[in-house]
Short mmCIF file of C-alpha atoms (C1' of nucleotides) in Angstrom, two decimals:
data_model
loop_
_atom_site.label_atom_id
_atom_site.label_comp_id
_atom_site.label_asym_id
_atom_site.label_seq_id
_atom_site.Cartn_x
_atom_site.Cartn_y
_atom_site.Cartn_z
CA MET A 1 -18.34 -1.96 -17.24
CA GLY A 2 -20.68 0.48 -18.50
CA THR A 3 -22.58 2.24 -17.01
CA LYS A 4 -23.71 0.05 -13.73
CA GLY A 5 -21.49 -1.01 -11.54
CA SER A 6 -18.89 1.89 -11.54
CA ALA A 7 -20.78 2.99 -8.42
CA ASN A 8 -19.75 0.14 -7.08
CA ARG A 9 -16.00 0.69 -7.61
CA GLN A 10 -16.17 4.13 -7.25
CA ARG A 11 -17.10 3.20 -3.03
CA ILE A 12 -14.33 0.70 -3.41
CA VAL A 13 -11.86 3.46 -4.33
CA ASP A 14 -13.39 5.18 -1.58
CA ALA A 15 -12.71 3.82 1.08
CA ALA A 16 -9.99 2.48 0.42
CA ASP A 17 -8.87 6.02 0.13
CA HIS A 18 -10.10 6.72 3.00
CA LEU A 19 -8.00 3.83 4.84
CA PHE A 20 -4.91 4.83 2.99
CA TYR A 21 -4.65 7.84 4.18
CA SER A 22 -5.65 6.67 7.91
CA ARG A 23 -3.59 2.79 8.28
CA GLY A 24 -1.90 3.34 5.73
CA TYR A 25 -1.30 1.08 2.14
CA ASN A 26 0.35 -1.35 3.63
CA GLN A 27 -1.81 -1.63 6.61
CA THR A 28 -5.07 -1.77 4.10
CA SER A 29 -5.96 -5.68 3.81
CA PHE A 30 -8.84 -5.87 1.30
CA SER A 31 -10.22 -7.83 4.19
CA ASP A 32 -10.78 -3.98 5.70
CA ILE A 33 -11.59 -2.56 2.68
CA SER A 34 -14.83 -4.79 2.36
CA ASP A 35 -15.64 -5.00 5.45
CA GLU A 36 -15.87 -0.79 5.03
CA THR A 37 -18.45 -1.03 1.86
CA GLY A 38 -19.79 -4.56 1.87
CA ILE A 39 -18.79 -5.64 -0.98
CA PRO A 40 -17.12 -8.99 -0.96
CA ARG A 41 -12.85 -9.11 -0.81
CA GLY A 42 -13.30 -11.08 -3.31
CA ASN A 43 -15.10 -9.56 -5.87
CA PHE A 44 -12.44 -7.12 -5.79
CA TYR A 45 -11.00 -8.91 -8.84
CA TYR A 46 -13.63 -7.85 -10.98
CA TYR A 47 -13.00 -4.41 -10.78
CA PHE A 48 -9.30 -4.27 -10.35
CA LYS A 49 -7.02 -7.03 -10.93
CA THR A 50 -3.84 -6.23 -8.44
CA LYS A 51 -3.78 -4.18 -5.83
CA GLU A 52 -1.55 -2.32 -6.73
CA ASP A 53 -4.29 -0.93 -9.47
CA ILE A 54 -6.17 -0.35 -6.13
CA LEU A 55 -3.63 2.01 -5.33
CA ALA A 56 -2.78 3.65 -8.93
CA ALA A 57 -7.05 4.43 -8.91
CA VAL A 58 -7.08 6.05 -5.44
CA VAL A 59 -3.65 8.38 -6.40
CA ASP A 60 -5.56 9.17 -9.45
CA ALA A 61 -8.32 10.50 -6.92
CA ARG A 62 -5.72 12.20 -5.00
CA VAL A 63 -4.32 14.41 -8.05
CA GLY A 64 -8.17 15.25 -8.97
CA GLU A 65 -9.12 15.96 -5.42
CA PHE A 66 -6.35 18.05 -5.27
CA LYS A 67 -7.84 20.23 -8.65
CA ALA A 68 -10.92 20.81 -7.57
CA VAL A 69 -8.70 22.77 -4.23
CA LEU A 70 -6.53 24.46 -6.27
CA LYS A 71 -9.87 25.49 -8.69
CA ASN A 72 -11.62 26.88 -5.32
CA CYS A 73 -8.73 28.42 -5.34
CA GLU A 74 -8.34 29.58 -8.45
CA GLU A 75 -11.94 31.12 -7.95
CA ALA A 76 -11.66 32.44 -4.64
CA THR A 77 -9.15 35.28 -6.16
CA SER A 78 -7.10 36.43 -9.25
CA ASP A 79 -4.20 37.41 -7.23
CA PRO A 80 -1.43 35.00 -7.94
CA MET A 81 -0.05 35.58 -3.98
CA GLN A 82 -3.25 35.24 -2.00
CA ARG A 83 -3.64 31.72 -4.16
CA LEU A 84 -0.52 30.69 -2.53
CA HIS A 85 -1.68 31.87 0.91
CA ALA A 86 -4.42 29.83 0.67
CA LEU A 87 -2.40 27.30 -0.81
CA ALA A 88 -0.55 27.41 2.37
CA GLN A 89 -3.41 27.33 4.42
CA LEU A 90 -4.90 24.56 3.95
CA PRO A 91 -4.04 22.48 6.37
CA LEU A 92 -5.71 24.47 8.92
CA GLN A 93 -8.32 23.23 6.84
CA HIS A 94 -8.62 19.92 7.29
CA GLU A 95 -6.69 19.84 11.12
CA THR A 96 -8.29 17.24 12.71
CA GLN A 97 -7.31 15.14 9.87
CA VAL A 98 -3.78 16.32 9.40
CA LEU A 99 -3.00 16.28 13.22
CA GLN A 100 -3.85 12.36 13.23
CA TYR A 101 -2.57 10.97 9.46
CA GLY A 102 -0.48 13.87 8.62
CA CYS A 103 -0.52 15.09 4.81
CA PRO A 104 -2.32 12.50 2.35
CA ILE A 105 0.63 13.10 0.22
CA GLY A 106 3.64 13.35 2.03
CA SER A 107 2.19 9.79 4.20
CA LEU A 108 1.99 8.31 1.04
CA SER A 109 4.58 9.35 -0.64
CA SER A 110 6.97 7.97 2.20
CA GLU A 111 5.42 4.64 2.56
CA LEU A 112 5.34 4.09 -1.09
CA VAL A 113 9.18 5.62 -1.94
CA LYS A 114 10.08 2.05 0.58
CA GLU A 115 8.69 -0.41 -2.48
CA GLN A 116 11.71 -0.75 -4.26
CA ASP A 117 11.44 -4.31 -6.04
CA THR A 118 8.16 -3.86 -6.33
CA GLU A 119 6.64 -2.15 -9.55
CA ILE A 120 4.71 1.37 -8.39
CA SER A 121 5.19 3.64 -10.62
CA GLN A 122 7.90 6.13 -10.08
CA VAL A 123 5.04 8.25 -12.02
CA ARG A 124 1.90 7.79 -10.09
CA LEU A 125 4.02 8.09 -6.39
CA THR A 126 4.75 12.16 -7.35
CA ALA A 127 1.39 12.99 -8.95
CA VAL A 128 -0.17 14.50 -6.65
CA PHE A 129 3.73 16.52 -5.53
CA ASP A 130 3.94 17.66 -9.18
CA LEU A 131 0.59 18.38 -9.24
CA LEU A 132 1.24 21.13 -7.00
CA LYS A 133 4.84 22.39 -7.77
CA SER A 134 3.53 23.30 -11.56
CA TRP A 135 0.36 25.23 -10.02
CA ILE A 136 2.71 27.12 -7.39
CA ILE A 137 5.29 27.57 -10.28
CA GLU A 138 2.41 29.08 -12.50
CA GLN A 139 0.98 31.18 -9.35
CA LEU A 140 5.04 32.54 -8.95
CA ASP A 141 4.94 33.20 -12.49
CA LYS A 142 2.58 36.11 -12.21
CA LEU A 143 4.39 37.18 -9.77
CA GLY A 144 7.64 37.49 -11.56
CA GLN A 145 9.25 34.92 -10.48
CA SER A 146 9.68 32.76 -12.87
CA SER A 147 13.63 32.34 -12.85
CA ARG A 148 13.17 31.09 -9.32
CA GLY A 149 9.90 30.26 -9.64
CA ASP A 150 11.05 26.03 -8.60
CA ASP A 151 13.23 26.37 -6.43
CA ILE A 152 10.73 28.38 -4.00
CA ALA A 153 7.96 25.77 -5.37
CA LYS A 154 9.89 22.81 -3.56
CA ASP A 155 10.44 24.90 -0.86
CA LEU A 156 7.45 25.75 0.14
CA LEU A 157 6.32 21.73 -0.86
CA ALA A 158 9.66 20.89 1.70
CA ARG A 159 7.85 23.47 4.27
CA MET A 160 4.75 22.60 4.75
CA GLN A 161 5.57 18.69 4.59
CA GLY A 162 7.62 19.40 7.89
CA ILE A 163 5.43 21.01 9.13
CA ILE A 164 2.63 18.66 9.16
CA LEU A 165 5.39 15.83 9.53
CA ILE A 166 6.18 17.71 13.56
CA ALA A 167 2.48 18.16 13.81
CA ASN A 168 1.43 14.99 13.17
CA VAL A 169 4.14 12.85 14.80
CA TYR A 170 3.39 15.37 18.38
CA ASN A 171 0.02 16.02 17.55
CA ASP A 172 0.52 19.42 18.07
CA ALA A 173 -2.10 22.37 16.85
CA PRO A 174 -0.39 25.20 17.96
CA PHE A 175 2.77 23.97 16.36
CA LEU A 176 0.36 23.95 13.35
CA HIS A 177 -0.85 27.02 13.05
CA ARG A 178 2.37 28.86 14.51
CA SER A 179 4.49 27.73 11.87
CA VAL A 180 1.69 28.02 9.06
CA ASN A 181 1.59 31.67 9.84
CA ASP A 182 5.91 31.61 10.17
CA LEU A 183 4.99 29.82 6.50
CA GLN A 184 2.96 33.14 5.40
CA SER A 185 5.43 35.71 6.81
CA TRP A 186 8.32 34.18 4.53
CA LEU A 187 6.07 33.51 1.72
CA ASN A 188 5.50 37.98 1.65
CA GLN A 189 9.23 38.18 2.99
CA THR A 190 10.87 35.87 -0.03
CA LEU A 191 7.74 37.14 -3.00
CA SER A 192 8.38 40.75 -1.75
CA ASN A 193 11.82 41.13 -4.04
CA MET B 1 20.63 -14.30 28.43
CA GLY B 2 24.28 -13.32 29.99
CA THR B 3 27.28 -13.46 28.25
CA LYS B 4 26.48 -15.05 24.87
CA GLY B 5 23.59 -14.92 23.22
CA SER B 6 22.90 -11.30 23.19
CA ALA B 7 25.54 -11.51 20.21
CA ASN B 8 22.06 -13.17 18.68
CA ARG B 9 19.93 -10.15 19.65
CA GLN B 10 22.47 -7.51 18.59
CA ARG B 11 22.50 -9.11 15.17
CA ILE B 12 19.18 -9.41 15.07
CA VAL B 13 18.73 -5.39 16.45
CA ASP B 14 20.84 -4.27 13.58
CA ALA B 15 19.40 -5.94 11.25
CA ALA B 16 15.71 -4.84 11.85
CA ASP B 17 17.25 -1.45 11.73
CA HIS B 18 18.59 -1.27 8.41
CA LEU B 19 15.71 -3.13 6.80
CA PHE B 20 13.33 -1.11 8.97
CA TYR B 21 14.60 1.71 7.70
CA SER B 22 14.63 0.91 3.29
CA ARG B 23 11.55 -1.38 4.44
CA GLY B 24 9.48 0.44 6.59
CA TYR B 25 8.64 -1.57 9.63
CA ASN B 26 5.41 -2.70 8.13
CA GLN B 27 6.62 -4.52 4.71
CA THR B 28 9.56 -6.06 6.91
CA SER B 29 8.87 -9.71 8.39
CA PHE B 30 10.73 -11.80 10.36
CA SER B 31 11.41 -13.84 7.27
CA ASP B 32 13.74 -10.86 6.38
CA ILE B 33 14.95 -10.64 9.48
CA SER B 34 16.10 -14.45 9.33
CA ASP B 35 16.99 -14.03 6.14
CA GLU B 36 20.15 -11.58 6.79
CA THR B 37 20.66 -12.73 10.22
CA GLY B 38 21.18 -16.85 9.43
CA ILE B 39 18.78 -16.51 12.22
CA PRO B 40 15.62 -19.35 12.20
CA ARG B 41 12.27 -17.17 11.98
CA GLY B 42 10.71 -19.18 15.14
CA ASN B 43 14.33 -18.40 17.05
CA PHE B 44 13.55 -14.90 17.35
CA TYR B 45 11.03 -15.76 20.19
CA TYR B 46 13.93 -16.22 22.13
CA TYR B 47 14.46 -12.81 22.23
CA PHE B 48 11.59 -10.96 21.76
CA LYS B 49 7.96 -11.44 22.69
CA THR B 50 6.45 -9.82 20.28
CA LYS B 51 7.46 -7.57 16.62
CA GLU B 52 6.57 -5.00 18.40
CA ASP B 53 9.25 -5.93 21.49
CA ILE B 54 12.35 -5.47 18.22
CA LEU B 55 10.74 -2.35 17.34
CA ALA B 56 11.13 -1.00 20.75
CA ALA B 57 14.71 -2.37 20.60
CA VAL B 58 15.32 -0.53 17.08
CA VAL B 59 14.15 2.53 18.73
CA ASP B 60 16.42 2.12 21.85
CA ALA B 61 19.22 1.74 19.33
CA ARG B 62 18.93 4.85 17.14
CA VAL B 63 18.17 7.11 20.27
CA GLY B 64 21.88 5.72 21.17
CA GLU B 65 23.32 6.31 17.21
CA PHE B 66 21.89 9.01 17.76
CA LYS B 67 23.45 10.43 21.11
CA ALA B 68 26.92 9.40 19.91
CA VAL B 69 26.34 11.23 16.61
CA LEU B 70 25.15 13.93 18.90
CA LYS B 71 28.18 13.16 21.52
CA ASN B 72 30.31 13.51 18.24
CA CYS B 73 29.42 17.51 17.60
CA GLU B 74 29.73 18.48 21.25
CA GLU B 75 33.80 17.31 21.10
CA ALA B 76 34.39 18.36 18.21
CA THR B 77 33.32 22.33 19.08
CA SER B 78 31.93 24.05 21.98
CA ASP B 79 29.96 26.85 20.11
CA PRO B 80 26.04 25.89 19.70
CA MET B 81 26.04 27.23 16.47
CA GLN B 82 28.87 25.55 14.98
CA ARG B 83 27.11 22.35 16.52
CA LEU B 84 23.65 23.26 15.36
CA HIS B 85 24.86 23.79 11.62
CA ALA B 86 26.78 20.37 12.04
CA LEU B 87 23.18 19.00 12.87
CA ALA B 88 21.68 21.01 9.54
CA GLN B 89 24.36 19.52 7.86
CA LEU B 90 23.76 15.97 9.53
CA PRO B 91 21.55 14.60 6.47
CA LEU B 92 24.78 15.41 3.90
CA GLN B 93 26.83 13.29 5.54
CA HIS B 94 23.86 10.78 4.92
CA GLU B 95 23.34 11.66 1.43
CA THR B 96 23.15 8.71 -0.39
CA GLN B 97 20.67 6.88 2.34
CA VAL B 98 18.67 10.00 2.73
CA LEU B 99 18.03 10.17 -0.61
CA GLN B 100 17.22 6.37 -1.05
CA TYR B 101 15.16 6.42 2.38
CA GLY B 102 14.42 9.42 4.08
CA CYS B 103 15.24 10.04 7.11
CA PRO B 104 15.67 7.48 9.80
CA ILE B 105 13.44 9.04 12.31
CA GLY B 106 11.15 10.58 10.18
CA SER B 107 9.89 8.07 8.23
CA LEU B 108 9.86 5.75 10.89
CA SER B 109 7.62 8.31 12.50
CA SER B 110 5.45 8.47 9.91
CA GLU B 111 4.37 5.69 9.31
CA LEU B 112 3.94 4.16 12.70
CA VAL B 113 1.70 7.31 13.88
CA LYS B 114 -1.13 5.59 11.80
CA GLU B 115 -0.34 2.59 13.72
CA GLN B 116 -3.88 3.71 16.16
CA ASP B 117 -5.18 -0.03 17.31
CA THR B 118 -1.97 -1.42 18.64
CA GLU B 119 -0.13 -0.60 21.67
CA ILE B 120 3.45 0.86 19.77
CA SER B 121 4.17 3.55 22.62
CA GLN B 122 4.13 6.69 21.71
CA VAL B 123 6.61 7.48 24.25
CA ARG B 124 8.85 5.55 22.43
CA LEU B 125 8.10 6.73 19.09
CA THR B 126 8.91 10.63 19.50
CA ALA B 127 12.60 9.26 21.80
CA VAL B 128 14.58 10.29 18.65
CA PHE B 129 12.67 13.38 18.46
CA ASP B 130 12.90 14.19 21.84
CA LEU B 131 15.98 13.32 22.20
CA LEU B 132 17.39 15.90 19.25
CA LYS B 133 15.13 18.75 20.38
CA SER B 134 16.18 18.92 23.34
CA TRP B 135 19.52 19.28 22.73
CA ILE B 136 18.97 22.02 20.24
CA ILE B 137 17.47 23.56 23.12
CA GLU B 138 20.68 23.16 24.74
CA GLN B 139 22.32 24.74 22.25
CA LEU B 140 20.02 27.46 22.10
CA ASP B 141 20.58 28.43 25.64
CA LYS B 142 23.76 29.08 25.17
CA LEU B 143 23.07 31.38 22.71
CA GLY B 144 20.56 32.94 24.46
CA GLN B 145 16.73 31.91 22.85
CA SER B 146 15.61 30.05 25.93
CA SER B 147 12.28 31.94 25.63
CA ARG B 148 12.23 30.98 22.29
CA GLY B 149 14.08 27.83 22.15
CA ASP B 150 11.33 25.46 22.13
CA ASP B 151 9.50 26.40 19.06
CA ILE B 152 13.18 27.11 17.55
CA ALA B 153 13.66 23.76 17.92
CA LYS B 154 10.40 22.75 16.70
CA ASP B 155 11.24 24.61 13.87
CA LEU B 156 14.67 23.67 13.04
CA LEU B 157 13.50 19.39 13.39
CA ALA B 158 10.41 20.65 10.99
CA ARG B 159 12.45 22.42 8.50
CA MET B 160 14.94 19.14 7.79
CA GLN B 161 12.14 16.67 7.82
CA GLY B 162 10.41 18.74 4.78
CA ILE B 163 13.41 19.26 3.30
CA ILE B 164 14.56 15.48 3.64
CA LEU B 165 11.13 14.05 2.55
CA ILE B 166 11.32 16.37 -1.09
CA ALA B 167 14.64 15.42 -1.56
CA ASN B 168 13.66 11.52 -1.03
CA VAL B 169 10.42 11.25 -2.86
CA TYR B 170 12.06 13.23 -5.85
CA ASN B 171 15.71 12.34 -4.97
CA ASP B 172 16.71 15.41 -5.88
CA ALA B 173 20.32 15.83 -4.79
CA PRO B 174 20.70 19.31 -5.49
CA PHE B 175 17.68 20.28 -3.92
CA LEU B 176 18.95 18.94 -0.97
CA HIS B 177 22.27 20.46 -0.52
CA ARG B 178 20.60 23.34 -1.75
CA SER B 179 18.24 23.39 1.06
CA VAL B 180 20.66 22.69 3.73
CA ASN B 181 22.29 25.73 2.93
CA ASP B 182 19.25 27.57 2.70
CA LEU B 183 18.84 25.67 6.14
CA GLN B 184 22.10 27.67 7.68
CA SER B 185 21.63 30.60 6.70
CA TRP B 186 17.78 30.69 8.20
CA LEU B 187 20.05 29.40 11.25
CA ASN B 188 22.68 32.41 11.20
CA GLN B 189 19.35 35.05 10.31
CA THR B 190 17.04 33.42 12.92
CA LEU B 191 20.01 33.35 15.74
CA SER B 192 21.56 36.94 15.05
CA ASN B 193 18.74 38.30 17.22
"C1'" DT C 1 32.24 -33.22 36.70
"C1'" DA C 2 27.26 -33.81 36.96
"C1'" DA C 3 23.63 -30.98 36.96
"C1'" DA C 4 21.06 -26.18 36.20
"C1'" DA C 5 20.59 -22.77 32.79
"C1'" DA C 6 20.88 -20.82 28.73
"C1'" DA C 7 20.89 -20.65 23.62
"C1'" DT C 8 20.30 -22.72 19.43
"C1'" DA C 9 17.78 -25.05 15.62
"C1'" DA C 10 13.49 -26.64 13.75
"C1'" DT C 11 8.81 -27.46 13.05
"C1'" DA C 12 3.62 -26.14 13.79
"C1'" DC C 13 0.28 -23.70 14.59
"C1'" DG C 14 -3.88 -20.66 13.78
"C1'" DA C 15 -5.01 -16.17 10.94
"C1'" DT C 16 -4.52 -13.66 7.12
"C1'" DT C 17 -2.77 -11.84 3.17
"C1'" DG C 18 -3.54 -10.85 -1.95
"C1'" DT C 19 -5.13 -12.99 -5.78
"C1'" DC C 20 -8.26 -16.29 -8.13
"C1'" DT C 21 -11.87 -19.37 -9.68
"C1'" DT C 22 -16.68 -20.86 -10.31
"C1'" DA C 23 -21.65 -20.19 -9.73
"C1'" DT C 24 -25.64 -16.86 -9.79
"C1'" DA C 25 -28.15 -12.68 -10.85
"C1'" DT C 26 -28.72 -8.24 -13.25
"C1'" DT C 27 -28.93 -5.56 -17.12
"C1'" DT C 28 -27.69 -5.04 -21.81
"C1'" DG C 29 -29.23 -4.95 -26.46
"C1'" DA C 30 -30.66 -7.10 -30.76
"C1'" DT D 1 -38.31 -10.95 -25.70
"C1'" DC D 2 -33.73 -13.85 -25.07
"C1'" DA D 3 -29.39 -14.25 -25.88
"C1'" DA D 4 -24.68 -11.63 -24.69
"C1'" DA D 5 -22.41 -8.65 -21.53
"C1'" DT D 6 -22.06 -7.21 -17.93
"C1'" DA D 7 -22.74 -6.95 -12.32
"C1'" DT D 8 -22.74 -9.89 -7.73
"C1'" DA D 9 -22.29 -12.53 -4.48
"C1'" DA D 10 -19.02 -17.10 -2.32
"C1'" DG D 11 -15.46 -19.66 -1.42
"C1'" DA D 12 -10.98 -21.43 -2.68
"C1'" DC D 13 -5.92 -21.05 -3.28
"C1'" DA D 14 -1.32 -20.95 -2.05
"C1'" DA D 15 2.08 -17.82 -0.16
"C1'" DT D 16 3.37 -15.50 4.02
"C1'" DC D 17 2.18 -13.56 8.73
"C1'" DG D 18 3.50 -13.28 13.49
"C1'" DT D 19 3.66 -16.32 17.12
"C1'" DA D 20 4.77 -20.34 19.89
"C1'" DT D 21 6.32 -25.22 20.84
"C1'" DT D 22 9.85 -28.89 21.18
"C1'" DA D 23 14.04 -30.74 21.02
"C1'" DT D 24 18.48 -30.71 20.96
"C1'" DT D 25 22.31 -28.46 21.85
"C1'" DT D 26 26.36 -24.94 24.10
"C1'" DT D 27 27.52 -23.01 27.98
"C1'" DT D 28 27.56 -22.16 32.73
"C1'" DT D 29 27.69 -22.52 37.83
"C1'" DA D 30 28.33 -25.57 41.63
#
DNA sequence: TAAAAAATAATACGATTGTCTTATATTTGA
DNA sequence: TCAAATATAAGACAATCGTATTATTTTTTA
């Protein structure tokens, strides 16, 4: 798998990424990915031994995507507070998708956490959450909140997840906007101590 | 379907309820329900025309379950504030299941909201959420919060969902307890105005 | 108690699932 | 340039899916 062929592999991952998000992991079949990429279904085995291997590649891809997003946040401003605000506002930048499909991390996680018998690595499952959490803690450290860092980070993630879930289920754009706004007030209030 | 037979129908719904919660709707097959009930797989058609009909019955059952829970809250105390606190504490009463499988409403909703092509009634999807929301609004009315009722109700639901999702994904009991506690502080603070 | 209705059992159906194999084409390196 | 490695294509595989049908038993009702 040297120079070529990586292209097709990437196309599979891209299609799977999109389909896992819009339809869910279990509801996405090899045929679906085949239809979207034009690559024959039976050919996937050359790139991935199992469907879970595709999932692992998709999770890795999302980790990469979010790393890029966070890097953007870091380059936009050096103020940790503004960075956290940027993160909180992230759902608004993907409003249409969030309202339609929810959070790409949260919805996938809540689907995969139910797969008890299969061998979906728990490490992989929370990989994106872990990335976000440690980044948040980094910012909080700079704000002198190192003692409460872990708790506040989890709180922020939980709030974002709850907001997105309700906004998604009810397809409620006004709620999403108002709640993100409230979330920012909460950030200001919580971090002013 | 007079006197008898309702028993088997109910057993199917009960098994499906449990399996949809622990494995998810799409990951639960007729064979799974058959294994759990002992009722032959091919026999389900007698009681339900399609799998979605079973889902509808399960959603109806959960609506019934939550109505009973809310009735309990009402009988325990007549104070709307204490009732809301009881609701916020509900996840702790089902701690083990919540940590393992998440919220029976939230996880199912976030799974079903991705089924765009099929004809899963959106009304049914949010039935339990709607029930909870209107009950919360009722309590808020009595607290003189009728103007902000809808917003606060959604906020409470969103917060609970976010807490449960993070607690579930990380299987984090301490976070669940702390967050429910924080949620109650928030209730007191929000409703003291 | 006999006919009608309801319930149960068991099996079959076509379609689709993820996986795997084989055959052909393309690219690479000596 | 020619063998070796890589990539692509296409189809077959058993298993399982939700659904449907038929036959038998049980219950109800007149």
